[in-house]
Coordinates of C-alpha atoms in Angstrom, one line a residue:
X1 CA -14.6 -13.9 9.2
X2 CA -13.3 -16.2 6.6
X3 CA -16.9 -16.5 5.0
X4 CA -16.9 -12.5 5.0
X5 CA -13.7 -12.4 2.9
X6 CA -14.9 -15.1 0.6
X7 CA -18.2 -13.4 -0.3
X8 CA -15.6 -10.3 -0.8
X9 CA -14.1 -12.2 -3.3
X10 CA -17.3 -13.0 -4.9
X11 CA -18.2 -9.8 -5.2
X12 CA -15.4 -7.7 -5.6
X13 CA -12.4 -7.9 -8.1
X14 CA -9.0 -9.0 -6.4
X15 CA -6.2 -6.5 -7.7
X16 CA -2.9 -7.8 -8.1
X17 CA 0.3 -6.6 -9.0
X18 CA 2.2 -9.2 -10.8
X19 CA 5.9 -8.8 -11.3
X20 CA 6.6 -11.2 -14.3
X21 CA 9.3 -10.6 -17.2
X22 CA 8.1 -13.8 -19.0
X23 CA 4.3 -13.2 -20.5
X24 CA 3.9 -17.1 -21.0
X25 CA 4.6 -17.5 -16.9
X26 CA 2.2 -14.5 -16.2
X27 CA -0.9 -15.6 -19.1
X28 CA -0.7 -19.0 -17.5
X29 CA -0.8 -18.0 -13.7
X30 CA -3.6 -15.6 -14.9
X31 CA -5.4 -18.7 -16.4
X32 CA -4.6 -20.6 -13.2
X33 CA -6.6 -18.3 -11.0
X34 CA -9.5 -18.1 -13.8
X35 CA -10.1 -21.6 -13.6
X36 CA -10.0 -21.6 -9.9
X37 CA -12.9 -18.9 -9.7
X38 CA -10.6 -16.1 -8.4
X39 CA -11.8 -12.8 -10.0
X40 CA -8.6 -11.2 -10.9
X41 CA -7.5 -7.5 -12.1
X42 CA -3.9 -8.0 -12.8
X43 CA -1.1 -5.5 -13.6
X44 CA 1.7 -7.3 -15.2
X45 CA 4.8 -5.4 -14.4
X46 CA 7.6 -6.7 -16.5
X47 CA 10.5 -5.2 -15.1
X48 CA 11.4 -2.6 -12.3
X49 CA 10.6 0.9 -13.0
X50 CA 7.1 -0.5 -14.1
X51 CA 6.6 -2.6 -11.0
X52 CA 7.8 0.9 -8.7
X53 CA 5.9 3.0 -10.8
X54 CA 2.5 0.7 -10.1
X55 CA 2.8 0.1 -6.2
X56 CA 3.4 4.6 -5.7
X57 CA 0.5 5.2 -8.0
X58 CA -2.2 2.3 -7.0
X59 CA -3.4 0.5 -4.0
X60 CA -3.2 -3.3 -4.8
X61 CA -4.6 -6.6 -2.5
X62 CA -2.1 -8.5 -3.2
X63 CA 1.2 -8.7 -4.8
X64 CA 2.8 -12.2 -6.8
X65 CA 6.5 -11.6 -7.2
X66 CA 9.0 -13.3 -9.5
X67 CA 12.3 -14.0 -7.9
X68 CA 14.2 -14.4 -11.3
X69 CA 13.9 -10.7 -12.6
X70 CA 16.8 -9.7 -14.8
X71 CA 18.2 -6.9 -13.2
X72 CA 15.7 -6.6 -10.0
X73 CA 15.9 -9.3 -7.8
X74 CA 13.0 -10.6 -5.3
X75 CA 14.5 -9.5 -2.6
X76 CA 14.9 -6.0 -3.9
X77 CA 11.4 -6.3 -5.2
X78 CA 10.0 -7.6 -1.7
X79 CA 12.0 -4.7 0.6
X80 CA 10.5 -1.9 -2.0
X81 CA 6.9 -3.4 -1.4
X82 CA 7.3 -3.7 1.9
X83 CA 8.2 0.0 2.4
X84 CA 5.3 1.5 -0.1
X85 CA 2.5 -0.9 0.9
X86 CA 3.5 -2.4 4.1
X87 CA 0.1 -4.2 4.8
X88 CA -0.5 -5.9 1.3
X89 CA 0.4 -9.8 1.3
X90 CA 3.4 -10.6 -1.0
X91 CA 3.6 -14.3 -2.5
X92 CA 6.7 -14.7 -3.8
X93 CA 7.1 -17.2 -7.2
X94 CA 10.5 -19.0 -8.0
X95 CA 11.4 -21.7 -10.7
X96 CA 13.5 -23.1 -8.8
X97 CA 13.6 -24.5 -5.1
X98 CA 16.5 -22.8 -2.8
X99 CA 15.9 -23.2 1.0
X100 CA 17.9 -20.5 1.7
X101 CA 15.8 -17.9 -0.8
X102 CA 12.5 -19.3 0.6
X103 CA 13.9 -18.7 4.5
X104 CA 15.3 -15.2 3.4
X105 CA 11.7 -14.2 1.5
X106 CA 9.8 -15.2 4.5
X107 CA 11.9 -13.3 7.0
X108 CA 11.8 -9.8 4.9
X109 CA 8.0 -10.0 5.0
X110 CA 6.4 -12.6 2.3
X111 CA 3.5 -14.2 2.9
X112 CA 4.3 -17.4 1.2
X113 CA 7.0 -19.0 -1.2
X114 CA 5.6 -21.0 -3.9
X115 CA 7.1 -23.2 -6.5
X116 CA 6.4 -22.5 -10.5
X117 CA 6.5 -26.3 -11.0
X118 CA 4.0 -26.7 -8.2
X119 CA 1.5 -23.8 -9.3
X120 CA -1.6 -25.8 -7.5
X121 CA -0.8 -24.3 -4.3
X122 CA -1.4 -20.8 -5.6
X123 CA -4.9 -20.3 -5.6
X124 CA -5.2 -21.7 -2.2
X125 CA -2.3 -19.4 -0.8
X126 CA -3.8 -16.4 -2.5
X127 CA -7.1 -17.1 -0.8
X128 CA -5.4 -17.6 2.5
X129 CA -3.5 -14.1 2.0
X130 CA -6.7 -12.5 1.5
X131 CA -8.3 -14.2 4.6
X132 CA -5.5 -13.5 6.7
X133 CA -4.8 -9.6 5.3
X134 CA -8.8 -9.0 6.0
X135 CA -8.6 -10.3 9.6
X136 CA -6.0 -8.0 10.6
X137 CA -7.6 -4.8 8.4
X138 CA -10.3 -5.8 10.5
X139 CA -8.6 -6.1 14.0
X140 CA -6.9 -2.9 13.0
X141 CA -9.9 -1.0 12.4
X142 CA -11.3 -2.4 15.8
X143 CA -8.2 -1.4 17.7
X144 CA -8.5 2.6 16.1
X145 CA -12.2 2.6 17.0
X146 CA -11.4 1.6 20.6
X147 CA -8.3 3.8 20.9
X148 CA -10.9 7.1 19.4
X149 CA -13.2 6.4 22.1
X150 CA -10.7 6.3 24.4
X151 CA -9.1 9.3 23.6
X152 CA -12.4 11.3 23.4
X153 CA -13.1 10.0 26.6
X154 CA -10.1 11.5 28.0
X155 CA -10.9 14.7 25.9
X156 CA -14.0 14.6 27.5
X157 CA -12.5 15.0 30.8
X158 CA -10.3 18.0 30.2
X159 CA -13.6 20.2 28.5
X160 CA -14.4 22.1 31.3
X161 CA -10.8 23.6 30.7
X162 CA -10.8 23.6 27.6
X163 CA -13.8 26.0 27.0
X164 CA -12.5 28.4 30.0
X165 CA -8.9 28.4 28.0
X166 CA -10.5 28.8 24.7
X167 CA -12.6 31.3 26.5
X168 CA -9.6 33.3 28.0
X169 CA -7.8 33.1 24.4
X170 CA -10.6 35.0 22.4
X171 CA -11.6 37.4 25.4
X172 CA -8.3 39.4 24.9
X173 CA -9.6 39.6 20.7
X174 CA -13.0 40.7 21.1
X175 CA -11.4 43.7 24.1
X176 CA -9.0 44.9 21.4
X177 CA -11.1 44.8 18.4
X178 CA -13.3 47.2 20.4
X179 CA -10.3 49.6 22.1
X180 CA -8.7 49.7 18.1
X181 CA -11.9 51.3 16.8
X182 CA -11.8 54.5 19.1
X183 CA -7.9 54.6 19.3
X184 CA -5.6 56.7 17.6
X185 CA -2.4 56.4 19.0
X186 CA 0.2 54.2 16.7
X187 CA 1.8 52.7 19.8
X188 CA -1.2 51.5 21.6
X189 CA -2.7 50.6 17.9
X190 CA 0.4 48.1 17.8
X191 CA -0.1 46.6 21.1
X192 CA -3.4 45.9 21.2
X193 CA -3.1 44.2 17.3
X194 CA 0.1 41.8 19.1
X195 CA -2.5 40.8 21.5
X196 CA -5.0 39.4 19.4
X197 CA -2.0 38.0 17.3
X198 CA -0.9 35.9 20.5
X199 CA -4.0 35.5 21.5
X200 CA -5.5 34.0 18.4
X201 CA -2.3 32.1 18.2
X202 CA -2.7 30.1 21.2
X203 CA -6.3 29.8 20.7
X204 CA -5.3 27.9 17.5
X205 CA -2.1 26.2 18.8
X206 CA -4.7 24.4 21.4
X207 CA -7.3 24.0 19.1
X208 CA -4.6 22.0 16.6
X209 CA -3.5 20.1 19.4
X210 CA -6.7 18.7 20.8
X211 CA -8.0 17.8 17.2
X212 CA -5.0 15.9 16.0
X213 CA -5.3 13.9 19.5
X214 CA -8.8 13.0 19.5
X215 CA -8.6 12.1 15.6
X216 CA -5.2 10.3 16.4
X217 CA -3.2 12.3 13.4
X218 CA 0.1 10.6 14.7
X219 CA 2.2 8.7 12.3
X220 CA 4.4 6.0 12.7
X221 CA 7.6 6.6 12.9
X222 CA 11.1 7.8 15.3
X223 CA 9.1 9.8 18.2
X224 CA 10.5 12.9 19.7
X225 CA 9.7 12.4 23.0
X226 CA 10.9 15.3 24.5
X227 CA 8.2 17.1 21.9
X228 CA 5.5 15.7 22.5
X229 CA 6.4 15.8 26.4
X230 CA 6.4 19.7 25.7
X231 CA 3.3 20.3 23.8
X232 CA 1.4 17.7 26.7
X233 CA 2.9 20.4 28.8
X234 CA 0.5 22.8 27.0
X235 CA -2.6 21.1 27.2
X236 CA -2.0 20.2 30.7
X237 CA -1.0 23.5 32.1
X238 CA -4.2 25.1 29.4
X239 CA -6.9 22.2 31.0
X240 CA -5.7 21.0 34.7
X241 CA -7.2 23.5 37.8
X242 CA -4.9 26.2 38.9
X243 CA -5.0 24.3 42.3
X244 CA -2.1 21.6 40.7
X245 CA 1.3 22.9 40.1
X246 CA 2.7 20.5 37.3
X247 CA 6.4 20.3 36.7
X248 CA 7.8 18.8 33.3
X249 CA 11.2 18.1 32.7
X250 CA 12.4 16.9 29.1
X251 CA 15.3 19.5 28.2
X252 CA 17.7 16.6 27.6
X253 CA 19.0 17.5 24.1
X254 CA 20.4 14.2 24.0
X255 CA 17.0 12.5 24.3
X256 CA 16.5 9.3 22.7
X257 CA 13.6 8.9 19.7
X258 CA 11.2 6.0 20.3
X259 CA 10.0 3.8 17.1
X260 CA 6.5 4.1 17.1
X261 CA 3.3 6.6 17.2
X262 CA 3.1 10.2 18.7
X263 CA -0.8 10.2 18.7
X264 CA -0.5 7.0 21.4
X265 CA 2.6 8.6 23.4
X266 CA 0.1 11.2 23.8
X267 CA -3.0 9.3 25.0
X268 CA -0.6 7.1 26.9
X269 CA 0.5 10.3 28.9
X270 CA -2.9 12.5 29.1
X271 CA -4.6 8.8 30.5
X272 CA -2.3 9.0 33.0
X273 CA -2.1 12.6 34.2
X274 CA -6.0 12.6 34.1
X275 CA -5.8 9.8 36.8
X276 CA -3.4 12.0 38.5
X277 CA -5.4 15.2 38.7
X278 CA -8.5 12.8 39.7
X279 CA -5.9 11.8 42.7
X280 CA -5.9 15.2 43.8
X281 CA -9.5 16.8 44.0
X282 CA -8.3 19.5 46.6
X283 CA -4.8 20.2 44.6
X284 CA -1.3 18.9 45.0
X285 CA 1.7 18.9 42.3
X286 CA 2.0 16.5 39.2
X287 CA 5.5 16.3 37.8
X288 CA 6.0 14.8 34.3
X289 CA 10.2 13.8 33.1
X290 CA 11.5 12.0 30.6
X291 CA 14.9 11.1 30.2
X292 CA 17.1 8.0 28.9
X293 CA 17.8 5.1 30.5
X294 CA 19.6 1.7 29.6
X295 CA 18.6 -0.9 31.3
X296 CA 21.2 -4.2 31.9
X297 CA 20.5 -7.4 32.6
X298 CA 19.6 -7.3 36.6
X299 CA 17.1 -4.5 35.8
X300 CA 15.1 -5.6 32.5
X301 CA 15.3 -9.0 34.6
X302 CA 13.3 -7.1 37.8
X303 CA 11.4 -5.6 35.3
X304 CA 10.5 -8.7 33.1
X305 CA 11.4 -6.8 29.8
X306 CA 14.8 -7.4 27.7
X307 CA 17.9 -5.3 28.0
X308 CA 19.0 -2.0 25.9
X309 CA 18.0 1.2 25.4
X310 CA 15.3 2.6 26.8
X311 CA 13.4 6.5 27.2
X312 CA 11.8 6.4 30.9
X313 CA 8.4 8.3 30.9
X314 CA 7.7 9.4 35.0
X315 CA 4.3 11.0 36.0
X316 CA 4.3 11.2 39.4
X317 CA 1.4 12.7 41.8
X318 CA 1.2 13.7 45.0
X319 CA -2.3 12.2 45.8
X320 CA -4.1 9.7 47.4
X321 CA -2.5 6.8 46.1
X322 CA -3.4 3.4 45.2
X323 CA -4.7 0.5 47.6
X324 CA -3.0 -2.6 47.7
X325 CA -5.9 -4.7 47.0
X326 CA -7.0 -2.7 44.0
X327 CA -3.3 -2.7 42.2
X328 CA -3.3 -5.8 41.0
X329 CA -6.4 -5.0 39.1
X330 CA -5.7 -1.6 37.8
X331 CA -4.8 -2.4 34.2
X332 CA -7.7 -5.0 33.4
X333 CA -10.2 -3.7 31.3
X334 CA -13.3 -1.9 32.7
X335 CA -11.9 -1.7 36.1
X336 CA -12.5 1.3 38.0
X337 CA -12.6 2.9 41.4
X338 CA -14.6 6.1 39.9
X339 CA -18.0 6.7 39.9
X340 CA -20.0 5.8 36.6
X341 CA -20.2 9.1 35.4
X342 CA -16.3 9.9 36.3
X343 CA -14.6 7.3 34.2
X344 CA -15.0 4.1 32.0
X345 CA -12.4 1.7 33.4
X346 CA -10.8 2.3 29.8
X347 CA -7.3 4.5 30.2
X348 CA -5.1 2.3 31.9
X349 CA -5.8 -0.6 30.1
X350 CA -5.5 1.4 27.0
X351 CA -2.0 2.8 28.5
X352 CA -0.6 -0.7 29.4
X353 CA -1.7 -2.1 25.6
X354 CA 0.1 1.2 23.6
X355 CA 2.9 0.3 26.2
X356 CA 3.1 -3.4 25.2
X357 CA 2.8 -2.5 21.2
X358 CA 6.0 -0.1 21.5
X359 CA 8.2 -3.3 23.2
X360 CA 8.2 -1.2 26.9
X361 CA 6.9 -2.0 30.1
X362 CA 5.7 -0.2 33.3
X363 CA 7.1 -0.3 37.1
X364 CA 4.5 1.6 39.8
X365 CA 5.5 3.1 42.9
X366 CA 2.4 4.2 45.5
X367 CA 2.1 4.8 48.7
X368 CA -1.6 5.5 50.5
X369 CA -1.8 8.9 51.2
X370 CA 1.4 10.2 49.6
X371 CA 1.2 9.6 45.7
X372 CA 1.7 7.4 42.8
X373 CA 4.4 7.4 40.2
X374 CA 4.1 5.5 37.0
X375 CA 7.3 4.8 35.4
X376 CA 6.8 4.1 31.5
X377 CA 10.0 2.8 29.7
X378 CA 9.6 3.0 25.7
X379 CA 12.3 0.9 23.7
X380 CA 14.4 3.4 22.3
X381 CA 16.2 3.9 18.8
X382 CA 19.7 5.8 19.9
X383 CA 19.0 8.9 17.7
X384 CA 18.0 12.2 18.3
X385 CA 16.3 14.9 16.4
X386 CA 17.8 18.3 16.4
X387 CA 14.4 20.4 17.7
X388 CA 16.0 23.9 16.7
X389 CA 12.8 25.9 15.0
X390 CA 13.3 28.9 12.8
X391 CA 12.4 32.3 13.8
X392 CA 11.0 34.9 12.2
X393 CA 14.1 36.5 11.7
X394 CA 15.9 34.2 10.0
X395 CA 13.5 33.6 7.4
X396 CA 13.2 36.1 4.4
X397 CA 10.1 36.3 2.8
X398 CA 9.7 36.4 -0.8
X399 CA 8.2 39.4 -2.9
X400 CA 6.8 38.4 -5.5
X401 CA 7.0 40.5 -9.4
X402 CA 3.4 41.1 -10.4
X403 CA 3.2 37.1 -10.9
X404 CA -0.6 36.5 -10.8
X405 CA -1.9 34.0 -8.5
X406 CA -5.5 32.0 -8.6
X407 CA -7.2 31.9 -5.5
X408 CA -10.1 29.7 -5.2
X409 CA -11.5 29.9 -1.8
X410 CA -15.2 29.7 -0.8
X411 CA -14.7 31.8 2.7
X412 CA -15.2 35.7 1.8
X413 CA -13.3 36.2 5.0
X414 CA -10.1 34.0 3.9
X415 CA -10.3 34.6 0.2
X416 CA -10.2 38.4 0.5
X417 CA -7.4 38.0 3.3
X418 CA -5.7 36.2 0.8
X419 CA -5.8 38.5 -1.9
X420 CA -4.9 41.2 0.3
X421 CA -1.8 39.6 1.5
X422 CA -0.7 38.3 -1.9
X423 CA -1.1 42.4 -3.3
X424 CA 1.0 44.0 -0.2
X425 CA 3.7 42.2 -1.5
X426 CA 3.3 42.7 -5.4
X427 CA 1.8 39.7 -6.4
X428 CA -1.5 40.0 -8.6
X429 CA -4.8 38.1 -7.7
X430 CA -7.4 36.7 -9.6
X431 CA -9.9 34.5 -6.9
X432 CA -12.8 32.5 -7.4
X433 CA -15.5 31.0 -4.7
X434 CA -15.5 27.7 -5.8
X435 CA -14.1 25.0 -7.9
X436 CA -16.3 26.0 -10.9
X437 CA -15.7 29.4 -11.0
X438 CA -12.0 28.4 -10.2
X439 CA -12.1 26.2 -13.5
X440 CA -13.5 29.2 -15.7
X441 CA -10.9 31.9 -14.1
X442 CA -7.9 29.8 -15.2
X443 CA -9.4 29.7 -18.5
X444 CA -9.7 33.6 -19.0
X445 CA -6.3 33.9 -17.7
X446 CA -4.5 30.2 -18.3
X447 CA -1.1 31.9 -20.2
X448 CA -0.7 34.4 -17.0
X449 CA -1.5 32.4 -13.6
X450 CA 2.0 31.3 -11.8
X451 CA 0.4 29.4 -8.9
X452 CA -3.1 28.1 -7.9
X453 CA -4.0 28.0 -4.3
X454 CA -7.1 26.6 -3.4
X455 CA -8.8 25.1 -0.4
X456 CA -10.8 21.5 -0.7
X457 CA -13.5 21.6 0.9
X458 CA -16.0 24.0 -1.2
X459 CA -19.7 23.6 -3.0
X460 CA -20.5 22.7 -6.7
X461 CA -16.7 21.4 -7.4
X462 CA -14.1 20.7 -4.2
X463 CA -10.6 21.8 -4.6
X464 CA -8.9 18.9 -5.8
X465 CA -11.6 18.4 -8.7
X466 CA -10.7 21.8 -10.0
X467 CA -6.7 20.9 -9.6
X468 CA -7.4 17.9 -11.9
X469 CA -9.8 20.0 -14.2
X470 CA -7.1 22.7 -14.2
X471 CA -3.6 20.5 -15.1
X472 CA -5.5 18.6 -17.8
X473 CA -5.2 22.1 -19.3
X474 CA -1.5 22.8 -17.8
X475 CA 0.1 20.1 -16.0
X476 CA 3.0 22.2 -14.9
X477 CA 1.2 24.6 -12.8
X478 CA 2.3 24.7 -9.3
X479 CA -0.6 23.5 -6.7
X480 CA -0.5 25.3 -3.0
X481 CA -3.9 22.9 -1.0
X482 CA -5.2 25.0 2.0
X483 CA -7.1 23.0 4.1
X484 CA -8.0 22.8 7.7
X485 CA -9.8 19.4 7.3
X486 CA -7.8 16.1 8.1
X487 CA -7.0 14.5 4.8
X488 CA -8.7 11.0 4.1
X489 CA -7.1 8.5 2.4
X490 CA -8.0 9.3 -1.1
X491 CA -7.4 12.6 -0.5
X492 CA -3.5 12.1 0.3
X493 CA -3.3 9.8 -2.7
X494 CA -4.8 12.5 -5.1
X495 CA -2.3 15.5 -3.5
X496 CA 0.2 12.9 -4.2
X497 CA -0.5 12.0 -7.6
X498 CA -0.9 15.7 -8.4
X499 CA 2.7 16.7 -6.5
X500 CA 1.1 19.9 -4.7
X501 CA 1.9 22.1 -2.4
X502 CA 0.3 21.8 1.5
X503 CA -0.3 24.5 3.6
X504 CA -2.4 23.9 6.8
X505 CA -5.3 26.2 7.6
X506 CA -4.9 28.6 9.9
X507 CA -1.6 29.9 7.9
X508 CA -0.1 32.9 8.5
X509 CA 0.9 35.9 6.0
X510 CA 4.3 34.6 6.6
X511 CA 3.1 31.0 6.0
X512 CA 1.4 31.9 2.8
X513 CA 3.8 33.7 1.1
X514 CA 6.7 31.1 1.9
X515 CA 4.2 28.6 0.5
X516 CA 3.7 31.0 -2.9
X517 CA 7.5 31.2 -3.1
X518 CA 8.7 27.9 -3.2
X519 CA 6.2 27.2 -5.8
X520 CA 7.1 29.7 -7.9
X521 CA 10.5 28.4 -7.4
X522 CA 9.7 24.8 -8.1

């Protein structure tokens, strides 16, 4: 590994951020590193708008910070880095030695503190940063890969139920579009058009739901247990055979939130209900709860974990139950009791590891013949979030004023859809079917358009080509993205840097027009 991140450096440019108010300090550190061999792009950043302004627009691979910044202390400096670019290594600089600054620095997150008087240490530290910040990209990377198999291994398991779910959503669509050519009466008309609505709603509510999970869309962050306890609800009672009741309870309002990542509560739950369904091939009854629980010093000591706050995750079965020779084994990697084609020996060693990286731990109760119950407890943060969603009713949708709106969509369907939509309630349209034709419509009508909505993935130009190619000409134009692709990195970093708009395909009418509001507002 640590010859794979010096060839890196060989070949590569290193880009640093360099916080420096004093351009002698910074020239000479810069002809430091030259000497040394280090290929270098450096951004000197003199002061604190300039340093802030440099870590939100760019992705640097490593930041050198001085601590004597008039008017923006290192610490300040280090706690700011930290929250924009939490990975990047962070070698703090002083010109002067205080023990106390050098413990504080490497608490809030630095990677090293180095003297100015004692600059040959740099190089080397630098190198070492790199090294070290490599290794973990790379374990990282390693860790998602494993966790995506996982997860599609447990998706794999549920597709039997998912095609008959998704089958049952669109059968109800196809059955009305056919009974709404030959019917006449309003009434019926209006029924069978809020079927495929609710149909076509769920189909896409579960489609959503098993995409973000298998691509692991989860961010890090407080957890609302209680919601994702609700939409695993969903898939479970969508997927599972008829033949298992399941019974969730997570109405608590007073929930606790969880520090950590909704995509691995997820897999950490569906692992273990799809050992729980495998428990009970002729049916039984699965019941999944979540509630709070603080643990004092007898208890975390029985369960080997420390005291506080915790949110206790139970899925209990009522199924065959574990042996007692085979429990001491059931977390270890690759051990399993299923047949080669029935599972990989994968989930619960992938449950216990999500467990351990959230600071919880997990107590079993099983008896042969009578069921198992996991009992997950998640270190808690003693928040909640308030879950209230807004209804239809209390939201009142904008009419627009014959503002004209650029639609560049490359979907006939969805682009004519659009239109239609934006024109019932007074808007004007002008679309275009890709990013090209997108450029020269909002040059025949550039004084006029109000908003641009446009999706990104399209032929010739994608959508945020033609945003760029389009605020060159007007930077102020408001941006609404469309896009039912997952956003890679790049991609977030340009919809940031061009402040738009994002509206997640399938949207609504509703959706839409609350989207082309607040940009008009904005």
């Amino acid at each position: 590994m640590r010859n794979s991140a010096i060839a890196k450096e060989k070949r590569e440019c290193v880009r640093i951020l360099h916080l420096e108010d004093s351009a002698a300090d910074a020239q000479l550190i810069h002809i430091l590193m030259d000497d040394e061999g280090l290929r270098c792009d450096v951004t000197v950043a003199p002061n604190k708008p300039r340093f802030e302004n440099a870590l939100t627009e760019n992705q640097f691979d490593l930041i050198l910070c001085d601590h004597g910044i008039p008017g923006y202390d290192g610490f300040s400096a280090l706690r700011f880095a930290r929250e924009i670019q939490p990975l990047t290594p962070i070698i703090m600089l002083s010109g002067m030695l205080d023990d106390a600054q050098a413990v504080e620095s490497l608490k809030g997150g630095a990677t090293d503190y180095i003297l100015k008087q004692r600059l040959a240490r740099l190089v080397p530290a630098i190198r070492r940063a790199l090294h070290e910040a490599e290794e973990r990209d790379e374990k990282k990377k390693l860790e998602a890969a494993f966790l995506r198999a996982q997860r599609m291994d447990s998706i794999g398991a549920l597709a039997g139920g998912i095609a008959h779910d998704l089958n049952n959503a669109l059968a109800p669509v196809l059955m009305s579009v056919e009974l709404l050519k030959n019917c006449d009466d309003e009434a019926v008309r209006e029924r069978f058009l809020d079927v495929i609505t609710s149909s076509a709603q769920r189909a896409t509510g579960m489609v959503k739901q098993i995409l973000g999970f298998a691509r692991g869309h989860g961010r890090s962050g407080p957890v609302s247990v209680s919601n994702v306890v609700r939409e695993m609800a969903k898939i479970l009672r969508d997927t599972f055979p008829k033949s298992i009741s399941i019974s969730v309870k997570s109405g608590n309002e007073g929930l606790w939130q969880i520090p950590g990542d909704a995509t691995e509560l997820h897999q950490v739950l569906l692992n273990l209900c799809v050992n729980a369904r495998d428990a009970m091939p002729k049916g039984g009854r699965l019941s999944v709860s979540a509630e709070n629980a603080r643990l004092d010093e007898a208890a975390a000591a029985d369960l080997k974990t420390a005291p506080g706050p915790y949110v206790l995750l139970s899925v209990a079965d009522t199924g065959t139950g574990i042996p007692p020779e085979v429990l001491p084994c059931i977390f270890e990697p690759f051990f399993t009791t299923k047949m080669p084609d029935k599972g990989t020996g994968l989930g619960l060693s992938t449950v216990a590891g999500i467990v351990r990286q959230h600071g919880g731990c997990i107590d079993i109760k099983t008896e042969l013949g009578h069921g198992t119950e996991f009992r997950i407890y998640f270190r808690a943060l003693e928040s909640t979030t308030d879950d209230h969603e807004i209804s239809d009713e209390e939201v009142q949708l904008p009419t627009g004023h014959g503002e004209l709106i650029l639609v560049i969509e490359d979907e006939e369907a969805v682009r004519e859809l659009t239109k239609t939509t934006l024109e019932t309630y007074n808007y004007r349209v002008v679309t275009a079917q890709d990013g090209e034709q997108g450029i020269t419509r909002f040059k025949e009508h550039s004084r006029e358009i109000r908003v641009l909505v446009t999706d990104t993935d399209m032929p010739y130009l994608d959508g945020m080509g033609a945003v760029h190619a389009i605020k060159q000409m007007r930077p102020d134009i408001p941006v609404i993205i469309a896009s039912g692709s997952k956003y890679d990195t790049e991609q977030v970093l340009r919809i940031k840097r061009e402040h738009c708009f994002n509206l997640g395909k399938p949207f609504s009418a509703d959706q839409l027009l609350l989207a082309v509001g607040m940009a008009i507002q904005h």
